[in-house]
Coordinates of N, CA and C in Angstrom, one line a residue:
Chain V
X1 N -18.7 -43.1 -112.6 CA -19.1 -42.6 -111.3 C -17.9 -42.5 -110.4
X2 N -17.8 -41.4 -109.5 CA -16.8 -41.6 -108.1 C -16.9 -41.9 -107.3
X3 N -15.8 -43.0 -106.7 CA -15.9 -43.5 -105.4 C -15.4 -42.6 -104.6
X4 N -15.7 -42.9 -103.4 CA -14.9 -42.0 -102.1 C -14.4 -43.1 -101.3
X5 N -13.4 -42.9 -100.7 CA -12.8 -43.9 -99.8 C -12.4 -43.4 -98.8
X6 N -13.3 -43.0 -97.5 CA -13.2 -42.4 -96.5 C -12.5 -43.4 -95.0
X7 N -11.6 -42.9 -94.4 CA -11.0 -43.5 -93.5 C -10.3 -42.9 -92.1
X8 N -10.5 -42.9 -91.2 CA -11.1 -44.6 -90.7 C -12.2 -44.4 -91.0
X9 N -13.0 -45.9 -90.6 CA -13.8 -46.0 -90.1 C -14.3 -45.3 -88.8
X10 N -14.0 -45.7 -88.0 CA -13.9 -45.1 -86.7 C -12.7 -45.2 -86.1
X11 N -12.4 -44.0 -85.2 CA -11.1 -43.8 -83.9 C -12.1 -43.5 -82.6
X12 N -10.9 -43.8 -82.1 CA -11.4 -43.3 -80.7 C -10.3 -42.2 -80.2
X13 N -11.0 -40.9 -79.6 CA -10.4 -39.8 -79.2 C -10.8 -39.3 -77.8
X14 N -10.0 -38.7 -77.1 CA -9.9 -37.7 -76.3 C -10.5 -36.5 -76.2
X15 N -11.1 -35.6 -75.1 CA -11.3 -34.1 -75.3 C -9.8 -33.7 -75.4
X16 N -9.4 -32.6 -76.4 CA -8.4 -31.5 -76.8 C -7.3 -32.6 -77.4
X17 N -7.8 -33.7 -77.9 CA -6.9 -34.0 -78.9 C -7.4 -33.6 -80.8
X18 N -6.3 -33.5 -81.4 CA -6.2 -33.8 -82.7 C -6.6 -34.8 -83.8
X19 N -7.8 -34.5 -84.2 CA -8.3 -35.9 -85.2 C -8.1 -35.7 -86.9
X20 N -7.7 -36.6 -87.6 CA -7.4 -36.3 -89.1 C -8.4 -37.2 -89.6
X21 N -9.5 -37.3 -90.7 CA -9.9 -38.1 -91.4 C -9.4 -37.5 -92.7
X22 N -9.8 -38.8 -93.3 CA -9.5 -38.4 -94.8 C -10.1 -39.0 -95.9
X23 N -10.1 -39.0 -97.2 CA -11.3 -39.3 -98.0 C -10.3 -39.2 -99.6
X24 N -10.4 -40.2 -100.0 CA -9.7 -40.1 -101.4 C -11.0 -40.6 -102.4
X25 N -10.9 -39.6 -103.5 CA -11.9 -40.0 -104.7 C -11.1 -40.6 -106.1
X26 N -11.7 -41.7 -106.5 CA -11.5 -42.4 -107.5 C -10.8 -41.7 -108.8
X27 N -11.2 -40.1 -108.8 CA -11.1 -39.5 -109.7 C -11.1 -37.9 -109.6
X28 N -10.4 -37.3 -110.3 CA -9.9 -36.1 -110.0 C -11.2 -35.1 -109.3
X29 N -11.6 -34.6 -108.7 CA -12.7 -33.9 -108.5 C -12.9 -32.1 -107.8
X30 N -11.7 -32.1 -108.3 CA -10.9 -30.5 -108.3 C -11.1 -30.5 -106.7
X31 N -12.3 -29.2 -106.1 CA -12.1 -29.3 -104.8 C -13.9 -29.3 -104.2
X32 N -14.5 -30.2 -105.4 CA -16.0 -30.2 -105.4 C -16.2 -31.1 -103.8
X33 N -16.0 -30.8 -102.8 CA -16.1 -32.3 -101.5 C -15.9 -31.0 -100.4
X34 N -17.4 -31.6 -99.8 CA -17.8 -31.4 -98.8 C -17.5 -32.4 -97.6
X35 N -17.6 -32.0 -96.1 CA -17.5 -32.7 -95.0 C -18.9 -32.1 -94.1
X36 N -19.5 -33.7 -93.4 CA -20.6 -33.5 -93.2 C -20.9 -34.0 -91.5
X37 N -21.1 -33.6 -90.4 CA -21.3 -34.0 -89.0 C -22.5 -34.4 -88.8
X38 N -22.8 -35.5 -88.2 CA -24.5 -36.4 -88.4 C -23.9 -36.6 -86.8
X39 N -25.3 -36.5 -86.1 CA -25.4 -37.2 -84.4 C -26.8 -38.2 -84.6
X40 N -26.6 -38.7 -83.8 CA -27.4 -40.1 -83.9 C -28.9 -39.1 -83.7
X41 N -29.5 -39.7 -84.8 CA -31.5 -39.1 -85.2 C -31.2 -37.9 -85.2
X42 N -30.5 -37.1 -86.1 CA -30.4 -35.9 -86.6 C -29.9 -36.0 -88.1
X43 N -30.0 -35.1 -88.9 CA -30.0 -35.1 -89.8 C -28.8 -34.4 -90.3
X44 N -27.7 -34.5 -91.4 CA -26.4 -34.2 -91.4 C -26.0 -33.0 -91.6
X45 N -25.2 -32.0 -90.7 CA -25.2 -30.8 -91.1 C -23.5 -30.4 -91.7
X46 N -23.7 -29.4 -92.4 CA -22.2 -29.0 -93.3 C -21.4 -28.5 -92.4
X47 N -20.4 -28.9 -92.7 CA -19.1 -28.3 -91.8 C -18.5 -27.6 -92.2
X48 N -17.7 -28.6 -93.8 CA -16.8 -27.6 -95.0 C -17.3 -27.8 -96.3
X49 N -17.4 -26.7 -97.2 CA -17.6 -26.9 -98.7 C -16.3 -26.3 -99.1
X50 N -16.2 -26.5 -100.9 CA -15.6 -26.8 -101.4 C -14.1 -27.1 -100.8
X51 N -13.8 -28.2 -100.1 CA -12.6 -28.9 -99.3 C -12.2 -27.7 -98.2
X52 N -12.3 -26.7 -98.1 CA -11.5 -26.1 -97.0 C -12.2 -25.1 -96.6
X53 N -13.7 -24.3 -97.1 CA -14.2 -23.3 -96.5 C -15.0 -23.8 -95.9
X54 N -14.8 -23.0 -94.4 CA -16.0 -23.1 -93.2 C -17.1 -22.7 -93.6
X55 N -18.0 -23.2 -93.1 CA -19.3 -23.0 -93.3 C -19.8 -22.0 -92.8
X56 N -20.7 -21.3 -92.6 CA -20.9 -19.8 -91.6 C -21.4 -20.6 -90.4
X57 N -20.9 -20.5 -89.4 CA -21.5 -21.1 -88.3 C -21.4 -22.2 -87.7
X58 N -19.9 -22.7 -88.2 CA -19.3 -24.3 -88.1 C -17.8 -23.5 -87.1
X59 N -17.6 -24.6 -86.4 CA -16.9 -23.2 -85.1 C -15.0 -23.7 -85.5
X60 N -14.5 -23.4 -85.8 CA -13.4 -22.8 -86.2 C -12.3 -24.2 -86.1
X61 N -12.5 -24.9 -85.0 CA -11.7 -25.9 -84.6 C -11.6 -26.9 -85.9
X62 N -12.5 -26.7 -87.1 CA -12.8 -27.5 -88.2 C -12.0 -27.0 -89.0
X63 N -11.2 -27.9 -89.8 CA -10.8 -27.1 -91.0 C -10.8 -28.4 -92.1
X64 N -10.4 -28.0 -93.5 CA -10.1 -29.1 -94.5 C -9.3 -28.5 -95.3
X65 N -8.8 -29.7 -96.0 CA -7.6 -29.2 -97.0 C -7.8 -30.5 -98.3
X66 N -7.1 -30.1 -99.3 CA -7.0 -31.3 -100.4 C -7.6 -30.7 -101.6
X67 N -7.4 -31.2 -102.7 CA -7.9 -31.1 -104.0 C -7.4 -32.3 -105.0
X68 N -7.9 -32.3 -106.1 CA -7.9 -34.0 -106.6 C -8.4 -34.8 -106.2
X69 N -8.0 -35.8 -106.0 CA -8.2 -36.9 -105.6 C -7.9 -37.2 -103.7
X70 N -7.4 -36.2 -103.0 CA -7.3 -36.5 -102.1 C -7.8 -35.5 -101.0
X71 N -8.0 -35.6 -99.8 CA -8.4 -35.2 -99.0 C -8.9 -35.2 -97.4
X72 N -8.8 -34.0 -96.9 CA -8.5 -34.2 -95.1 C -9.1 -33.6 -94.4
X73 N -10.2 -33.8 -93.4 CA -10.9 -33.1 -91.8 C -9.8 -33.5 -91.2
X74 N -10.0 -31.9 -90.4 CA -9.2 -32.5 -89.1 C -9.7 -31.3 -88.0
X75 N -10.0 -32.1 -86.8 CA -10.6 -31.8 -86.2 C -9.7 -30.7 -85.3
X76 N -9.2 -29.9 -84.4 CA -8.3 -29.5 -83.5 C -8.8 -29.4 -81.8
X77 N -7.9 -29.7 -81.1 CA -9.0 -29.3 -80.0 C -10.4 -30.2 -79.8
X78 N -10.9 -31.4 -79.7 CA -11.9 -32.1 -79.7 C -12.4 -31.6 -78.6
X79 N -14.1 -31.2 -79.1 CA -15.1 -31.4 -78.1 C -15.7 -32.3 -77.4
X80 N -16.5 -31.9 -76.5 CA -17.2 -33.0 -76.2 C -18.5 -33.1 -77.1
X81 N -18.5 -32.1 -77.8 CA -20.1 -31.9 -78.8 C -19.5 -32.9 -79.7
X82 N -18.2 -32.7 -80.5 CA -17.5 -33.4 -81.5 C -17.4 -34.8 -81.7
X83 N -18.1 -35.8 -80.6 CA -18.4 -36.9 -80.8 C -19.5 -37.4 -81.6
X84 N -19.5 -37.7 -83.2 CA -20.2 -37.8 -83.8 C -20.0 -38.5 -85.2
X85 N -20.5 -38.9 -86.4 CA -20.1 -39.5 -87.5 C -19.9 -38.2 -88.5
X86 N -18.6 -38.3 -89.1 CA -18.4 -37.4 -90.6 C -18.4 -38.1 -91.5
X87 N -19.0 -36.9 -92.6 CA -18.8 -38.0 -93.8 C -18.5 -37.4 -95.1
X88 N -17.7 -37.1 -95.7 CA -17.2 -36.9 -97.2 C -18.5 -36.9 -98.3
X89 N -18.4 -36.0 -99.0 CA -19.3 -35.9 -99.9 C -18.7 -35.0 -101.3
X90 N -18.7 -36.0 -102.6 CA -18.3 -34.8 -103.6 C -19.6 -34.9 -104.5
X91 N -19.4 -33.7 -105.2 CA -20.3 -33.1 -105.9 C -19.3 -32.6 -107.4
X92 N -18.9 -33.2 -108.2 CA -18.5 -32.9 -109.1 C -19.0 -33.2 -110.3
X93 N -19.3 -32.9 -111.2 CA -20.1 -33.2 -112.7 C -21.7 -32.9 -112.2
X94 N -21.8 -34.3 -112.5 CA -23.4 -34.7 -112.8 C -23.3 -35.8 -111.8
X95 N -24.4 -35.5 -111.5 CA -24.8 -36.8 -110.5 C -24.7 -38.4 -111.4
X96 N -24.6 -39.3 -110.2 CA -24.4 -39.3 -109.0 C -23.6 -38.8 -107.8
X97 N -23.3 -38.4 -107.0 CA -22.3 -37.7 -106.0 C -22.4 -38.7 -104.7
X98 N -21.5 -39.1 -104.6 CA -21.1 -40.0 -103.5 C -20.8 -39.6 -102.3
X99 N -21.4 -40.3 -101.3 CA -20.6 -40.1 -99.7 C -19.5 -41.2 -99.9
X100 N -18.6 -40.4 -98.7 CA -17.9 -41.5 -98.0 C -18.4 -42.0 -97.2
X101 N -17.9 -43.6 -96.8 CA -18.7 -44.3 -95.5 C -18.7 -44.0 -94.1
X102 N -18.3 -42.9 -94.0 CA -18.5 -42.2 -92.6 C -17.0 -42.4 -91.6
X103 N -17.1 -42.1 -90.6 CA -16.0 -41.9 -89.9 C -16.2 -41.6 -88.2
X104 N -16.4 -42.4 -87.8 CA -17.1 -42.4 -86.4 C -16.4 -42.0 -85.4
X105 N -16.5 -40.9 -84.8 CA -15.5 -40.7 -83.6 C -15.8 -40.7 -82.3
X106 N -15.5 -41.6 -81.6 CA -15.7 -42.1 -80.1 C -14.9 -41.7 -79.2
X107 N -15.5 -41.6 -78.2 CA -14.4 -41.1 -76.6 C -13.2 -42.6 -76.1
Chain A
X1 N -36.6 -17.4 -91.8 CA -35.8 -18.6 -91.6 C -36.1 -19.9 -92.9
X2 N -34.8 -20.4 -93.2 CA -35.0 -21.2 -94.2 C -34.9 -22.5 -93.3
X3 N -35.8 -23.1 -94.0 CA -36.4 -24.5 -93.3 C -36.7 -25.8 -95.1
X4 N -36.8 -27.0 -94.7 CA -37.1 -27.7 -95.5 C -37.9 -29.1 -94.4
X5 N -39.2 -29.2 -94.9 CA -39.9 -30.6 -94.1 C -40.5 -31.6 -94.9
X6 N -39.8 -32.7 -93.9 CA -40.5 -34.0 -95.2 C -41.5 -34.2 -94.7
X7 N -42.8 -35.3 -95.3 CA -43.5 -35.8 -95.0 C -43.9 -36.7 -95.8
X8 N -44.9 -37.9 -95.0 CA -45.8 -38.5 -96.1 C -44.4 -40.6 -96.5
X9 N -43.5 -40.2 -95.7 CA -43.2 -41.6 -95.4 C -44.5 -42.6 -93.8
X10 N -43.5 -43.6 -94.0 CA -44.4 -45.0 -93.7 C -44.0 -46.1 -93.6
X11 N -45.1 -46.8 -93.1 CA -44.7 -48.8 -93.6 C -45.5 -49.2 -94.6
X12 N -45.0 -49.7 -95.5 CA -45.9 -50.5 -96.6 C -45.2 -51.8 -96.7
X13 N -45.9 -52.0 -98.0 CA -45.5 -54.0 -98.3 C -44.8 -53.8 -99.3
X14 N -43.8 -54.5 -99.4 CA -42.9 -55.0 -101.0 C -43.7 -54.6 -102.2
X15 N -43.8 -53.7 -102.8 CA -44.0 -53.6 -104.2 C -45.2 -53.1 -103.8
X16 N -45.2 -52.2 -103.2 CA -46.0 -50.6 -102.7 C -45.4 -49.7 -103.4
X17 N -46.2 -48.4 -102.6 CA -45.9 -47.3 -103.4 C -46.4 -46.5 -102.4
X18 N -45.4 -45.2 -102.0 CA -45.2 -43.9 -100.9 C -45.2 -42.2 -101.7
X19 N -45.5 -41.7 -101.4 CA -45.2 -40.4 -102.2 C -44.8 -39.4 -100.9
X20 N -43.3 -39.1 -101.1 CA -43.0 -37.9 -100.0 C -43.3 -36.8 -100.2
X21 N -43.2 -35.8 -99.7 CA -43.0 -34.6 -99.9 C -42.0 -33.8 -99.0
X22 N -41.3 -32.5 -99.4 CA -40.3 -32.0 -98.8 C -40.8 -30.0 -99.1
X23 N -41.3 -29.6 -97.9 CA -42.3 -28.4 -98.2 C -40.9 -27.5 -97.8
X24 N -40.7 -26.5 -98.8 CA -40.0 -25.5 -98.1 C -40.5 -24.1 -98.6
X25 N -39.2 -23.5 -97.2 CA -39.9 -22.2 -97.0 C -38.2 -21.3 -96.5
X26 N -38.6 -19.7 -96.7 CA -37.2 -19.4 -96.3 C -36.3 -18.7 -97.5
X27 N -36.6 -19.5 -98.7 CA -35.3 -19.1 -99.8 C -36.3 -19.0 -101.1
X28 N -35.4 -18.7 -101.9 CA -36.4 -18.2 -103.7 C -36.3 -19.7 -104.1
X29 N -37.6 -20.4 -103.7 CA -37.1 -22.0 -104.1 C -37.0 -22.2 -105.6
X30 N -37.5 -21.7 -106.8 CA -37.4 -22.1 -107.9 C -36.2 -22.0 -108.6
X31 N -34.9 -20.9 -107.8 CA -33.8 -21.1 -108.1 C -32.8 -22.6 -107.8
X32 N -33.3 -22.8 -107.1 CA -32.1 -24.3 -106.2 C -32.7 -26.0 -107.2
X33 N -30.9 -26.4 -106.7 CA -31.6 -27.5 -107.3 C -31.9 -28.3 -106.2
X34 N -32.8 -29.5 -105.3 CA -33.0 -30.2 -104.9 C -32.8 -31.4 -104.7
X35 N -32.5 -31.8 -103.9 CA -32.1 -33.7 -103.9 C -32.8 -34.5 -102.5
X36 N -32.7 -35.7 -102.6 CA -33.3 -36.7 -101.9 C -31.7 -37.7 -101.4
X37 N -31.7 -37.6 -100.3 CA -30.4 -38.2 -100.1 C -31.4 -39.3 -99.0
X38 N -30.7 -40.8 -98.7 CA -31.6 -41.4 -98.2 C -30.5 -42.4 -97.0
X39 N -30.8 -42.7 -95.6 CA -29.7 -43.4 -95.2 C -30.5 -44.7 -93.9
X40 N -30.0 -45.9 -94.9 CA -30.5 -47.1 -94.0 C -30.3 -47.2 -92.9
X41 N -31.1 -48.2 -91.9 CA -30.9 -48.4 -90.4 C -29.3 -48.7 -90.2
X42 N -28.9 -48.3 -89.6 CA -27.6 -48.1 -88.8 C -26.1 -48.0 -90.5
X43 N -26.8 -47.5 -91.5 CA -25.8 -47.2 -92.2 C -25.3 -46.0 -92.6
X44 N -24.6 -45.6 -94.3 CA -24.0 -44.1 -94.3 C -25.5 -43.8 -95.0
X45 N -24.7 -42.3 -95.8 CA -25.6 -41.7 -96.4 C -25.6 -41.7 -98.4
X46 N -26.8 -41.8 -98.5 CA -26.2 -42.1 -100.0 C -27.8 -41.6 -100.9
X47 N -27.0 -41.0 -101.8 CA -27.5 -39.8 -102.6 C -28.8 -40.5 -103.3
X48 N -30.0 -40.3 -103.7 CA -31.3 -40.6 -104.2 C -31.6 -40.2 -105.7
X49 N -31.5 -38.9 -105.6 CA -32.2 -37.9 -106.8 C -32.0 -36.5 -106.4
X50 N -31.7 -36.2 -107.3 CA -31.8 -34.3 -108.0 C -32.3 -34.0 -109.0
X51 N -33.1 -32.6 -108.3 CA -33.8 -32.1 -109.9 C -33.5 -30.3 -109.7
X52 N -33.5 -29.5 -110.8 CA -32.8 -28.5 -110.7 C -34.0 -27.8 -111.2
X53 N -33.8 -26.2 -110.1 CA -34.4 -25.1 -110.1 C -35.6 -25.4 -111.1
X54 N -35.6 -25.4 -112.1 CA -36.3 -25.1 -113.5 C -37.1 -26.9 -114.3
X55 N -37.0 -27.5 -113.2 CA -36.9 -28.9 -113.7 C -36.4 -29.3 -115.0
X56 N -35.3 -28.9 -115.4 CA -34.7 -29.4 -116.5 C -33.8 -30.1 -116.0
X57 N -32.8 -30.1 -115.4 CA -32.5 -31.7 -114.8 C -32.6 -32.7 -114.1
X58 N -33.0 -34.2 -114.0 CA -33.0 -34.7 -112.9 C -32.3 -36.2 -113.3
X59 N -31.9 -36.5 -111.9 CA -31.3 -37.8 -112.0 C -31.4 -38.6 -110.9
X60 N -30.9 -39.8 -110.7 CA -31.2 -40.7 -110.2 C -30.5 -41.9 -109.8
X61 N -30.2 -42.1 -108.7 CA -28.7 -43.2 -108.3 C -29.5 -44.6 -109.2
X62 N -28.6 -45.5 -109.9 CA -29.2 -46.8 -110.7 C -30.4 -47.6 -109.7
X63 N -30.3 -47.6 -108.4 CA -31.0 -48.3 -107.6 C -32.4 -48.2 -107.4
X64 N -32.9 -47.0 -108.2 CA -34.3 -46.6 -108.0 C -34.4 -46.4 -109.7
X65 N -34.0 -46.2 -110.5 CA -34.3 -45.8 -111.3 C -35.6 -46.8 -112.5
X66 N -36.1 -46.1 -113.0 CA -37.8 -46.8 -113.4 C -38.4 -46.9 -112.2
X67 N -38.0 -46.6 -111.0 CA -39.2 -46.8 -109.9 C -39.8 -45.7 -109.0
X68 N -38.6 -44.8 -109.2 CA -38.7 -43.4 -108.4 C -38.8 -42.5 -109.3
X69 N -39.6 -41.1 -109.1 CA -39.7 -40.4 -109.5 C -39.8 -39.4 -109.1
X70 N -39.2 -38.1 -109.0 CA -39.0 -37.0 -108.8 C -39.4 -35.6 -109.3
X71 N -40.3 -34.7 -108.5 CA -40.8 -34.1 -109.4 C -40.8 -32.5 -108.2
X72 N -41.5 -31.5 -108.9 CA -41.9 -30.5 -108.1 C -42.6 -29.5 -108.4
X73 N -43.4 -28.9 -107.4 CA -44.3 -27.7 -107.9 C -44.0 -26.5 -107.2
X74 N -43.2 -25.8 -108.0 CA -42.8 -24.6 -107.9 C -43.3 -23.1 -107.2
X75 N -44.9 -23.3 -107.6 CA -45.1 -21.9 -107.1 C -46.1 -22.4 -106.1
X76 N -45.8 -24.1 -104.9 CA -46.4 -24.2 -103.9 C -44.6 -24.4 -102.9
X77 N -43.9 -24.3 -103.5 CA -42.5 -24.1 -102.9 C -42.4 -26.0 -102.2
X78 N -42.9 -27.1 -103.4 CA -42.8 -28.5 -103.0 C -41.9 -29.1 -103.6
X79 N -41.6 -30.5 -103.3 CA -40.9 -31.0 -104.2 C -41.6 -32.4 -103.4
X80 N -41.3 -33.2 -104.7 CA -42.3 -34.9 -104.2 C -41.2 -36.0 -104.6
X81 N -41.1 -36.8 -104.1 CA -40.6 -38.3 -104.6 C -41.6 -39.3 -104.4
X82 N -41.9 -39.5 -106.0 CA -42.9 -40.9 -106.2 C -42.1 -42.1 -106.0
X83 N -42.4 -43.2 -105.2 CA -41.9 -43.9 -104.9 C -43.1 -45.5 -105.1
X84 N -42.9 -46.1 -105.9 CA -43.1 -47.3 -106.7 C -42.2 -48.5 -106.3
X85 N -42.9 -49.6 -106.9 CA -42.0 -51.2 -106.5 C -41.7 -51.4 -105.5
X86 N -41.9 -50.8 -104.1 CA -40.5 -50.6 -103.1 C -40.2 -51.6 -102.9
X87 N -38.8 -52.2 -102.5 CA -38.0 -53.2 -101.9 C -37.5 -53.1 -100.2
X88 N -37.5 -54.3 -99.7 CA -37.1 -54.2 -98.4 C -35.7 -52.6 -98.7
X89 N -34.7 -53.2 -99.1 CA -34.0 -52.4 -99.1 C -33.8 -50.9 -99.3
X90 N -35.0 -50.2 -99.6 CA -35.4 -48.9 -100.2 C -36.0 -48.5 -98.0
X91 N -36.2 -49.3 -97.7 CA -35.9 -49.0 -96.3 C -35.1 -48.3 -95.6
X92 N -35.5 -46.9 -95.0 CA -34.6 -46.0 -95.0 C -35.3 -44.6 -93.9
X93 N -34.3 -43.7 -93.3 CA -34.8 -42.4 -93.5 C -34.4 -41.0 -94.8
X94 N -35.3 -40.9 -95.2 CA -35.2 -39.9 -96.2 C -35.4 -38.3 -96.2
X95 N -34.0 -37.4 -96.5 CA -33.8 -36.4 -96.0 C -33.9 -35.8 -97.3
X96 N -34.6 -34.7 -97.7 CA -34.3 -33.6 -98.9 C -33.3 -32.3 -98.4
X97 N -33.0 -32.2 -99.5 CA -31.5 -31.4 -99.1 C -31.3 -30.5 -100.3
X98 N -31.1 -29.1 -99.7 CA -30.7 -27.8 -101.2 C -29.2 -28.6 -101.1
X99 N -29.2 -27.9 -102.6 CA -27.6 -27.8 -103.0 C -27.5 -26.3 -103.0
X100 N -26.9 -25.9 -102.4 CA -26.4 -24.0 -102.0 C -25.1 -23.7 -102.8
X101 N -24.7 -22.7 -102.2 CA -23.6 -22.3 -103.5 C -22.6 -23.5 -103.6
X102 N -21.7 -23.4 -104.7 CA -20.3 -24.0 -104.0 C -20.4 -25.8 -104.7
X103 N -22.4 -26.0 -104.7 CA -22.5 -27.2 -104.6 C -22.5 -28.5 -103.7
X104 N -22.8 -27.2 -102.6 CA -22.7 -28.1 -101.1 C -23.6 -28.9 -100.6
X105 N -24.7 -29.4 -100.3 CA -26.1 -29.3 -99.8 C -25.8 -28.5 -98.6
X106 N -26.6 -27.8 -98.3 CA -26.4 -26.9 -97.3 C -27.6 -27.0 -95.7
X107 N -28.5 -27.5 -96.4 CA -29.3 -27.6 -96.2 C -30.3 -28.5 -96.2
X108 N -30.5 -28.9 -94.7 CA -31.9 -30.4 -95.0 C -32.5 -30.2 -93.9
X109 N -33.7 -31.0 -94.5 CA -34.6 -31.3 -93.7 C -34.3 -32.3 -92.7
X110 N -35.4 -32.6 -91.9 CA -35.1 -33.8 -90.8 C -35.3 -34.9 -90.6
X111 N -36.0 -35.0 -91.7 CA -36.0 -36.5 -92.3 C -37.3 -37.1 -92.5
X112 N -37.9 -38.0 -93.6 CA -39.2 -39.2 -93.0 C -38.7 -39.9 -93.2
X113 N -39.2 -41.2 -92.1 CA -38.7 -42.7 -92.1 C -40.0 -43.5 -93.3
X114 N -39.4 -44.5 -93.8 CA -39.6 -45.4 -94.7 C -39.3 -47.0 -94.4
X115 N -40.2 -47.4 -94.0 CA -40.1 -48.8 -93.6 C -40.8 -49.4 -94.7
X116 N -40.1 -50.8 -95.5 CA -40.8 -51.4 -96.6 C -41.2 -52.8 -96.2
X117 N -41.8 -53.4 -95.4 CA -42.0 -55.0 -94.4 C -43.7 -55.4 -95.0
X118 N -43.1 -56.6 -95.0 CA -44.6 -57.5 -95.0 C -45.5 -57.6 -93.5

C-alpha cells in the first residue's frame, strides 16, 4: 500500500501571500494525486488531478506540480475563501488510495 | 446537473448494523466506478470502498473488511454500503464519491453522519 506524507500540518498565512504544501508518496505513483479543499461541514472538493491539471472551475491562483514520489500545492495570492484544510490523495494501481493528513491553513 | 446523496446513516450500538445509500443522478451511472470515502470527528479523510461501473471490482480498506459491504443497483442509479459489527471507531461522516476521468473523485456527495455509541 502507499503512504502519503503530507506537510505541514498546518501554517498560518496572510491574504496575497504565497503558500506551498506538499505530499510525498511511499512509492512511485507517476502523477496519479489529486489535491483536495474541505471547509469545515462540507464535503471535499477537487482542486487538481493528475498533479497539475486544474479542475474546471478551480480559480487559477491553484496550481500543482510533481510526479513520483513527490509533490506540491501551492497556493498564489491567498484568499480569504482559501482558508481551509487540503489534502493529497493518490489513486494509483488498485485500491487502497490514500489521503494525506491534511494541511490546515489559518489566518 | 450531476449530484450524488447519501442517506440512511445514524446512531446505533456496538455490533449493529446501518445500510447507506448514495442516490445519483446527472451522469451515465453504470459507467463510473464508485467509492465510499469516510472522515472521523475532527480527523482526515480516508478511503472505505470501491466498486466499478459493471460490479466487477470492489475493494475495501483492511478496517472494514468481513464487515462492510458494498454493492449497487444499476438501473435505479444506487449504490449501498452494508455496514455490520460496527465499532465505536467506524464512527464517522460518510461521503460517496465518483472517480471521473484521470482517476480523480470528482465528485461527492455531502455526506451521512454515523455515530456508533452505547
Amino acid at each position: 500500500d502507499t503512504q502519503m506524507t503530507q506537510s505541514p500540518s498546518s501554517l498560518s498565512a496572510s491574504v496575497g501571500d504565497r503558500v506551498t504544501i506538499t505530499c510525498r508518496a511511499s512509492q512511485n505513483i507517476r502523477t496519479y494525486l489529486s489535491w483536495f479543499q474541505q471547509k469545515p461541514g462540507k464535503a471535499p472538493k477537487l482542486l487538481i488531478h493528475t498533479a497539475s491539471t486544474l479542475q474546471k472551475g478551480a480559480p487559477s491562483r491553484f496550481s500543482g506540480s510533481g510526479s513520483g514520489t513527490d509533490f506540491t500545492l501551492t497556493i498564489n495570492s491567498l484568499q480569504p475563501e482559501d482558508f481551509a484544510t487540503y489534502y493529497c490523495h493518490e489513486t494509483h494501481g488498485t485500491p487502497p488510495y490514500t489521503f494525506g493528513q491534511g494541511t490546515k491553513v489559518e489566518i | 446537473e450531476v449530484e450524488l446523496v447519501e442517506s440512511g446513516g445514524g446512531l446505533v450500538k456496538p455490533g449493529g448494523s446501518l445500510r447507506l445509500s448514495c442516490e445519483v443522478s446527472g451522469f451515465n451511472f453504470n459507467t463510473y466506478t464508485l467509492n465510499w470515502v469516510r472522515q472521523a470527528p475532527g480527523k482526515g479523510l480516508e478511503w472505505v470502498s470501491s466498486i466499478s461501473g459493471g460490479n466487477t471490482y470492489i475493494y475495501y480498506v483492511d478496517s472494514v473488511k468481513g464487515r462492510f459491504t458494498i454493492s449497487r443497483d444499476n438501473p435505479k442509479n444506487l449504490m449501498f454500503l452494508q455496514m455490520n459489527s460496527l465499532r465505536s471507531e467506524d464512527t464517522a461522516i460518510y461521503y460517496c464519491a465518483r472517480t471521473g476521468g484521470f482517476r480523480a473523485f470528482d465528485i461527492w456527495g455531502q455526506g451521512t453522519k454515523v455515530t456508533v455509541s452505547s
